[in-house]
CSV table of C-alpha atoms in Angstrom, one decimal:
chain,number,residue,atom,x,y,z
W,248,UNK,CA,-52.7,-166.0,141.9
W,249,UNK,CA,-54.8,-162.6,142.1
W,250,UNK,CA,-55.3,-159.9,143.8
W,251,UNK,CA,-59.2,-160.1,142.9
W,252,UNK,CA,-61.7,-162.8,144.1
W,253,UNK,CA,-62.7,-163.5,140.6
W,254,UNK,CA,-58.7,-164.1,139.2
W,255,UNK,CA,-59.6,-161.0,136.6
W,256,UNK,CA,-57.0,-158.6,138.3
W,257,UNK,CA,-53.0,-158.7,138.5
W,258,UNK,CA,-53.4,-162.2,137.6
W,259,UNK,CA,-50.2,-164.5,137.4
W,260,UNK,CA,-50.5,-167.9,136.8
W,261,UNK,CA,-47.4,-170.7,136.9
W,262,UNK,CA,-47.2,-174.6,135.8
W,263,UNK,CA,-44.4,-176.5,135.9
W,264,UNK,CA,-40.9,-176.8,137.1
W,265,UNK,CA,-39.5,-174.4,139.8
W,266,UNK,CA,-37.6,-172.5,136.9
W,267,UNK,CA,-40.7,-171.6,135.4
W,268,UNK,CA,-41.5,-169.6,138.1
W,269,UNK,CA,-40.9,-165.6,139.1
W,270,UNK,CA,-41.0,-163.4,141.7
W,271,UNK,CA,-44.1,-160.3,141.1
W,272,UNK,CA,-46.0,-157.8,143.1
W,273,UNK,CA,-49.7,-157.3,143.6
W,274,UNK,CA,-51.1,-154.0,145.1
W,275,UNK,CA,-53.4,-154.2,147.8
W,276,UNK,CA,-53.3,-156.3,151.4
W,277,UNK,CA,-55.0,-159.6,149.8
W,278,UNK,CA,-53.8,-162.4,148.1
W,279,UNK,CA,-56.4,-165.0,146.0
W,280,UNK,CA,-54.7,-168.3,145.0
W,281,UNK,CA,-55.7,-171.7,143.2
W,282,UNK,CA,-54.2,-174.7,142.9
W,283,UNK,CA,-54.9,-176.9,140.3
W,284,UNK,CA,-54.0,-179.9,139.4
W,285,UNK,CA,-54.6,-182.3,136.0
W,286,UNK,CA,-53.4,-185.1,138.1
W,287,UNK,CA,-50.3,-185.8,135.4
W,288,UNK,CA,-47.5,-185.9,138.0
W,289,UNK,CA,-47.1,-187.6,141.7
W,290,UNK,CA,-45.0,-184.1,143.3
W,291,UNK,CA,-46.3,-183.1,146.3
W,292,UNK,CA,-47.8,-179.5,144.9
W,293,UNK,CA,-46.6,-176.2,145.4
W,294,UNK,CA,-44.7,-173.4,147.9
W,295,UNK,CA,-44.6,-169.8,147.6
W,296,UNK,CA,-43.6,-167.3,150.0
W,297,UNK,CA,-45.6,-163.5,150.4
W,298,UNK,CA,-43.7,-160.8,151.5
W,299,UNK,CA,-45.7,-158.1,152.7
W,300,UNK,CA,-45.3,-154.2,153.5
W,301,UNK,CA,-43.3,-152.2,150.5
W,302,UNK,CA,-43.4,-151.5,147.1
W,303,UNK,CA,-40.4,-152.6,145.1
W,304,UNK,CA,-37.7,-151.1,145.1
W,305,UNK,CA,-37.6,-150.1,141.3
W,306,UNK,CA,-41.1,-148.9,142.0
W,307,UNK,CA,-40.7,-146.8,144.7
W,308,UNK,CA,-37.6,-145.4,143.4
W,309,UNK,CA,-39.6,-144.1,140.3
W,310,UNK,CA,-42.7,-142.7,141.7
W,311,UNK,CA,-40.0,-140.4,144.2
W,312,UNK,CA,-37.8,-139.2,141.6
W,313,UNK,CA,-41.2,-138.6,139.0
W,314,UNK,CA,-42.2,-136.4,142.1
W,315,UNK,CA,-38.7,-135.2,142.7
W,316,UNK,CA,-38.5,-133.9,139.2
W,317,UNK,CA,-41.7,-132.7,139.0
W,318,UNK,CA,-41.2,-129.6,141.3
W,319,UNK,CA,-39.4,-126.5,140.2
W,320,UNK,CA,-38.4,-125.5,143.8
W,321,UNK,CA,-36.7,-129.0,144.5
W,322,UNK,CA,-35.0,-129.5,141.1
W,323,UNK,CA,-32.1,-127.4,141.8
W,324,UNK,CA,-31.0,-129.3,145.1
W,325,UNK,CA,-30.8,-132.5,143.3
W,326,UNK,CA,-27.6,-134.0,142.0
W,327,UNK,CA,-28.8,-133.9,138.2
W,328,UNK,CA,-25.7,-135.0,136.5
W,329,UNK,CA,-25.6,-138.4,139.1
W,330,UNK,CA,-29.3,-139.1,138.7
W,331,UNK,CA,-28.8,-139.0,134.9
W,332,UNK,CA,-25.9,-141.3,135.1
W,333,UNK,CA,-27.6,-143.7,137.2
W,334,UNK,CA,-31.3,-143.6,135.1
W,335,UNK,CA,-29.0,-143.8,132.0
W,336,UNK,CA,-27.2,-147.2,133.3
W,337,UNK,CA,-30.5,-148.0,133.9
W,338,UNK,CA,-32.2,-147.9,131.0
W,339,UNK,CA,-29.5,-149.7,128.9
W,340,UNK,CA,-29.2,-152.7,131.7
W,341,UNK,CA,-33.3,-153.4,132.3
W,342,UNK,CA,-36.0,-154.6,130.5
W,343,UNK,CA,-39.8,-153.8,129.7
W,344,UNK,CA,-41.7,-151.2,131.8
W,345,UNK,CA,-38.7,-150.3,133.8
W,346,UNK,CA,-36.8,-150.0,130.9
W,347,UNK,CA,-39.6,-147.8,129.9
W,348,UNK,CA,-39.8,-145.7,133.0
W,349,UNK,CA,-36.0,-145.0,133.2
W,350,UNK,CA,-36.6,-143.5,129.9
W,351,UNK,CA,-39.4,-141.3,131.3
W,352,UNK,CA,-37.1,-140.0,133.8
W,353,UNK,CA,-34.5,-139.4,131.3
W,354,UNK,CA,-36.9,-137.4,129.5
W,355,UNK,CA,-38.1,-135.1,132.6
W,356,UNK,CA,-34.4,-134.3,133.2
W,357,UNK,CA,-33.3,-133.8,129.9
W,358,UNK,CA,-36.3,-131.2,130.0
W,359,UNK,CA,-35.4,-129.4,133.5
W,360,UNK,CA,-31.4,-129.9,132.5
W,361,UNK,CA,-29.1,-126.8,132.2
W,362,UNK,CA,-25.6,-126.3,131.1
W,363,UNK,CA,-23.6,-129.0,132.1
W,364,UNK,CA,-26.3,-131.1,134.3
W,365,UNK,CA,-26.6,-134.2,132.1
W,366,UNK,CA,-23.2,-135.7,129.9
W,367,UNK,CA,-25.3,-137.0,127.4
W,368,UNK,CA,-22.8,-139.0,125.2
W,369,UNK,CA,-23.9,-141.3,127.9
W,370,UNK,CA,-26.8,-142.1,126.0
W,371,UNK,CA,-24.9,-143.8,123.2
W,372,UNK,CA,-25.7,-147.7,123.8
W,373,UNK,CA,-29.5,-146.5,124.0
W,374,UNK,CA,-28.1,-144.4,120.6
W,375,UNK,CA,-27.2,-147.7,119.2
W,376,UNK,CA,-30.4,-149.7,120.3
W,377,UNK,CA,-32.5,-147.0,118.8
W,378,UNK,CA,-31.0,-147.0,115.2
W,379,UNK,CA,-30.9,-150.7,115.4
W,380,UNK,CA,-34.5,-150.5,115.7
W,381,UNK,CA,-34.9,-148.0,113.1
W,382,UNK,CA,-32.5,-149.9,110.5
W,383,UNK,CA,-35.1,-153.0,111.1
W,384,UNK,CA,-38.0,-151.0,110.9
W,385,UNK,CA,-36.6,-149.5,107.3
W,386,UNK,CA,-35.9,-152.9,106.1
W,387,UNK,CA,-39.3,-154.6,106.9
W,388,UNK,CA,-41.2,-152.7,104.5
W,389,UNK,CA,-43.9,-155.3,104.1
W,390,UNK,CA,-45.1,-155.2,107.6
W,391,UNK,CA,-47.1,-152.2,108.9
W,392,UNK,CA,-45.5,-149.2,110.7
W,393,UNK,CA,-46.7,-149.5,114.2
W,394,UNK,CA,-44.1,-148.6,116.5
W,395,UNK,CA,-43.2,-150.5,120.0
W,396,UNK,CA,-43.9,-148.6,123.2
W,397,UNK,CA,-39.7,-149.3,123.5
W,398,UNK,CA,-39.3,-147.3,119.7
W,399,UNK,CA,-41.5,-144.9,120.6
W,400,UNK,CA,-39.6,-143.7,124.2
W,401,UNK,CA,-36.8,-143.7,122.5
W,402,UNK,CA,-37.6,-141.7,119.7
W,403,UNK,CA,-39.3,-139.1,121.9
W,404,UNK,CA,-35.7,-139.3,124.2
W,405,UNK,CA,-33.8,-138.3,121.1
W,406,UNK,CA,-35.8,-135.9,119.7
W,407,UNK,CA,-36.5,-133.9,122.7
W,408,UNK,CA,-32.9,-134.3,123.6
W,409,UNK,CA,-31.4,-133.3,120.1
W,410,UNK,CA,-33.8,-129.8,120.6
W,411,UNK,CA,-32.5,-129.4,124.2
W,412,UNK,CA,-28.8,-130.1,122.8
W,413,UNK,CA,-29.1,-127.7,119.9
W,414,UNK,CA,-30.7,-125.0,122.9
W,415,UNK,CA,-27.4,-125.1,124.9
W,416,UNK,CA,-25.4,-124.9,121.9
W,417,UNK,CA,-23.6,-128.4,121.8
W,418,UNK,CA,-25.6,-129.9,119.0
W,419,UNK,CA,-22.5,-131.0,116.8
W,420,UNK,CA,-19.8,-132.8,119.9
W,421,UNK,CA,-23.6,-134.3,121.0
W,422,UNK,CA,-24.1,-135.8,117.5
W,423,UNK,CA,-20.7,-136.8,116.9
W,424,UNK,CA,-20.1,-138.8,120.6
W,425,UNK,CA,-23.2,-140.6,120.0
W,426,UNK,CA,-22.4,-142.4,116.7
W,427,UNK,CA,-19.1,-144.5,115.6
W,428,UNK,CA,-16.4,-143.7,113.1
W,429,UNK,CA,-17.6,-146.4,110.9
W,430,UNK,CA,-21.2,-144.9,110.9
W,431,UNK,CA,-19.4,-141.5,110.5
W,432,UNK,CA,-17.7,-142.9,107.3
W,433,UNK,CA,-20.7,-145.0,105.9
W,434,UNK,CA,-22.8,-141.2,105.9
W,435,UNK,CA,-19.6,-139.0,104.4
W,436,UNK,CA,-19.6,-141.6,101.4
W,437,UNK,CA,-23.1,-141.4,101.1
């Protein structure tokens, strides 16, 4: 399945069992499918149901807060501090480019954030997955350092956000919340 004539754009192709099978989206108002088959199996062939009409809901719900955050004027009649909570729950529970996107909103609020907009111990378990990729990336010396689009959004999160922490003055409770007593212990020993 396509959206071009030629199969070269937003291409998905499926074999297989039912399970092997996932929902997607292609843009645009047309749909190019082919069925082929090597003749291995006696089933009957294949279903698959279009929906038409929206974008998904992850989608949309991006590109409107991207916008929202975006312009000065509207930033202060947002609920910051809920927004962050949410894109923070979101980040840790998804996957791929959404997980990637959530991360992009985190960073234009951390950026626009004042005083008491954004609790961000909350980003611990992204805290965790980030020095978990760091500690892996440390002890694969032998392999080049190229970093995953997933290491580098994060590294840009904590960066930015350790500067905007240190700006409001909470730089030590911030660093403290987001690591664990052991880890506390393991760097007072060293």
């Amino acid at each position: 399945m396509s959206s071009s004539s030629d199969f070269q754009q937003d291409r998905h192709s499926f074999s297989g069992s039912p399970e092997k099978w996932n929902d997607f989206e292609l843009p645009g108002d047309t749909l190019y499918y082919r069925f082929t088959s090597d003749m291995s199996n006696t089933e009957w062939g294949y279903k698959f149901t279009v929906t038409v009409g929206h974008l998904g809901r992850f989608q949309t719900g991006f590109e409107i807060l991207k916008q929202m955050l975006s312009e000065e004027r509207v930033i202060p009649h947002i609920p910051l501090a809920k927004i962050w909570e949410w894109q923070v729950g979101v980040a840790c529970r998804q996957t791929g480019h959404q997980r990637l996107k959530a991360i992009h909103l985190l960073l234009k609020i951390v950026q626009c954030s004042t005083q008491g907009d954004c609790d961000f111990t909350l980003l611990k378990p992204l805290w965790q997955l980030f020095t978990h990729m760091e500690n892996n990336l440390c002890q694969d010396v032998a392999k080049p350092g190229i970093l995953l689009p997933l290491h580098r959004a994060l590294t840009e999160l904590f960066f930015v956000t350790e500067n905007r922490v240190n700006e409001l003055g909470s730089l030590q409770e911030y660093l403290l919340a987001l690591n664990t007593e052991d880890h506390l212990h393991r760097c007072t020993a060293q």
